[in-house]
Coordinates of C-alpha atoms and ligand atoms in Angstrom, one line a residue:
M1 CA -55.6 1.1 40.3
P2 CA -54.8 3.0 37.1
I3 CA -54.5 6.8 36.8
H4 CA -55.7 8.8 33.8
C5 CA -52.8 10.5 32.0
E6 CA -52.7 13.2 29.4
I7 CA -49.6 14.4 27.7
V8 CA -50.4 17.6 25.9
S9 CA -47.9 19.6 23.9
Q10 CA -48.3 23.1 22.5
D11 CA -49.6 21.8 19.2
R12 CA -51.4 18.5 19.9
M13 CA -52.6 15.8 22.3
V14 CA -49.5 13.5 22.4
W15 CA -51.1 10.7 24.4
S16 CA -54.0 10.1 26.7
G17 CA -55.0 6.9 28.5
E18 CA -54.9 4.9 31.6
A19 CA -51.5 4.2 33.2
D20 CA -50.3 2.2 36.1
M21 CA -47.4 4.6 36.8
V22 CA -46.1 7.7 35.1
V23 CA -42.5 8.8 35.8
V24 CA -41.7 12.4 34.9
P25 CA -38.5 14.5 35.1
G26 CA -39.6 16.9 37.8
A27 CA -37.7 20.1 38.6
S28 CA -36.2 18.5 41.7
G29 CA -35.7 15.0 40.3
E30 CA -37.6 12.1 38.9
M31 CA -41.2 11.7 40.2
G32 CA -43.1 8.4 40.0
I33 CA -46.8 9.0 40.0
L34 CA -49.4 6.4 40.9
A35 CA -53.2 6.7 41.4
N36 CA -54.1 8.4 44.7
H37 CA -51.0 10.6 44.6
A38 CA -51.3 13.8 46.6
P39 CA -52.2 16.8 44.5
L40 CA -49.2 18.8 43.3
L41 CA -48.0 21.1 40.6
S42 CA -44.4 21.0 39.4
T43 CA -42.3 22.3 36.5
L44 CA -40.6 19.7 34.3
K45 CA -37.0 19.6 33.2
P46 CA -36.1 18.5 29.7
G47 CA -36.0 14.7 29.8
I48 CA -37.9 11.5 29.5
I49 CA -41.5 10.6 30.6
K50 CA -42.1 6.9 31.2
V51 CA -45.6 5.5 31.1
V52 CA -46.1 2.0 32.6
R53 CA -49.2 0.2 31.7
D54 CA -50.1 -3.5 31.6
G55 CA -46.5 -4.4 32.3
Q56 CA -45.3 -2.4 29.3
E57 CA -43.2 0.8 29.2
D58 CA -43.6 3.6 26.8
Y59 CA -41.2 6.5 26.5
Y60 CA -41.8 10.1 25.5
T61 CA -39.4 13.0 25.3
V62 CA -40.4 16.3 27.0
T63 CA -38.5 19.5 26.5
G64 CA -39.9 21.2 29.5
G65 CA -43.3 22.2 30.8
V66 CA -45.5 21.5 33.9
V67 CA -47.1 18.5 35.5
E68 CA -50.4 18.7 37.4
V69 CA -51.2 15.7 39.6
R70 CA -54.5 14.9 41.1
P71 CA -55.5 11.7 42.8
D72 CA -57.2 10.3 39.6
K73 CA -55.4 12.2 36.9
V74 CA -51.9 13.4 35.8
T75 CA -51.7 16.1 33.2
I76 CA -48.4 17.0 31.5
L77 CA -48.4 20.3 29.6
A78 CA -45.2 20.0 27.6
D79 CA -43.4 22.6 25.6
A80 CA -42.8 19.8 23.0
S81 CA -43.1 16.0 23.4
E82 CA -42.8 13.0 21.1
H83 CA -43.2 9.3 21.6
V84 CA -39.9 7.7 21.0
T85 CA -41.2 6.2 17.7
E86 CA -42.2 9.6 16.5
I87 CA -38.8 11.2 16.7
D88 CA -37.2 12.0 13.4
E89 CA -33.6 11.1 14.1
R90 CA -32.1 12.9 11.1
R91 CA -33.9 16.1 12.1
A92 CA -32.6 15.8 15.7
E93 CA -29.1 15.2 14.3
E94 CA -29.3 18.2 12.1
A95 CA -30.6 20.3 15.0
R96 CA -27.7 19.1 17.1
K97 CA -25.1 20.1 14.5
R98 CA -26.8 23.5 14.0
A99 CA -26.8 24.2 17.7
E100 CA -23.1 23.2 18.1
E101 CA -22.1 25.5 15.2
L102 CA -24.1 28.4 16.8
L103 CA -22.5 27.7 20.2
K104 CA -19.0 28.1 18.6
K105 CA -20.1 31.3 16.7
T106 CA -21.9 33.2 19.5
P107 CA -20.3 34.9 22.5
P108 CA -21.2 33.2 25.9
S109 CA -24.2 34.6 27.8
T110 CA -25.7 36.2 24.8
A111 CA -29.4 35.3 24.0
E112 CA -28.3 33.5 20.9
H113 CA -25.8 31.4 22.8
L114 CA -28.3 30.5 25.5
A115 CA -30.9 29.6 22.8
A116 CA -28.3 27.4 21.1
Q117 CA -27.6 25.7 24.5
A118 CA -31.3 24.9 24.9
A119 CA -31.6 23.7 21.3
L120 CA -28.6 21.4 21.8
Q121 CA -30.2 20.0 24.9
R122 CA -33.5 19.3 23.1
A123 CA -31.6 17.6 20.3
R124 CA -29.5 15.5 22.7
I125 CA -32.6 14.3 24.6
R126 CA -34.2 13.2 21.3
L127 CA -31.1 11.4 20.1
D128 CA -30.6 9.8 23.4
A129 CA -34.2 8.6 23.6
V130 CA -33.9 7.0 20.2
R131 CA -30.7 5.3 21.2
R132 CA -32.0 4.0 24.5
F133 CA -35.7 3.4 24.1
R134 CA -36.7 3.0 20.5
P135 CA -37.5 -0.6 19.9
K136 CA -35.0 -2.2 17.6
S137 CA -36.6 -3.1 14.3
G138 CA -35.9 -6.3 12.4
P139 CA -34.4 -6.4 9.0
Q140 CA -35.3 -3.2 7.0
I141 CA -38.4 -3.8 4.9
Q142 CA -38.4 -1.9 1.6
S143 CA -41.2 0.6 1.5
G144 CA -43.8 0.3 -1.2
A145 CA -45.3 -2.8 -2.6
P146 CA -43.1 -5.2 -4.5
E147 CA -43.5 -4.8 -8.2
D148 CA -46.0 -7.0 -9.8
K149 CA -44.1 -9.0 -12.3
G150 CA -47.0 -11.1 -13.4
Ligands
ATP1 P1 -35.9 21.8 15.1 O1 -34.8 22.8 15.1 O2 -35.7 20.6 14.4 O3 -37.3 22.4 14.8 P2 -36.5 22.2 18.0 O4 -35.8 21.6 19.1 O5 -36.3 23.6 17.8 O6 -36.0 21.4 16.7 P3 -39.1 22.2 19.2 O7 -39.3 23.7 19.2 O8 -38.7 21.6 20.4 O9 -38.1 21.8 18.0 O10 -40.4 21.5 18.7 C1 -41.2 22.0 17.6 C2 -42.1 21.0 17.1 O11 -41.4 20.0 16.4 C3 -42.8 20.1 18.3 O12 -44.1 19.8 17.8 C4 -41.9 18.9 18.4 O13 -42.6 17.8 18.9 C5 -41.4 18.7 16.9 N1 -40.1 18.2 16.8 C6 -38.9 18.8 17.0 N2 -37.9 18.0 16.7 C7 -38.4 16.8 16.3 C8 -37.8 15.6 15.9 N3 -36.5 15.4 15.8 N4 -38.7 14.6 15.6 C9 -40.0 14.7 15.6 N5 -40.6 15.9 16.1 C10 -39.8 16.9 16.4

């Protein structure tokens, strides 16, 4: 029996639909959620959400948030979340470099240093998700229609 799932971030509905299982990075470890799960509320660590449906797996990043589970519904309120195909790899790479520079420049335990650590973690999760879970594309197709030479 499927469970209804909603992944909501601060700025949009990332995904909603029926899932056979949803695996989230709970505060005290990975949690696999099936229909008829006991109600619970948990915070989420930055990591990966796996949605299994019809034998297929979909992967979303989550940078933190909360999950509310009811027997028929799982709601993930994410600080930020992207499906693995939505991640802009170059942007994440730039965010990683910026955070690493800031870590070098700022004294430990300052607010800026802690913010840089969190930014580095977000960037690493996105880069790791792309590397591990983005479907490999075939030969690159040139964007735009071929020129009509007729
Ligand atoms: P950046 O410095 O690149 O903005 P960030 O880690 O500070 O990265 P967040 O605050 O986590 O960004 O997210 C802000 C918004 O931007 C969210 O909607 C998030 O989904 C989106 N976002 C952040 N980084 C990426 C990325 N690399 N690819 C696609 N969307 C992203």
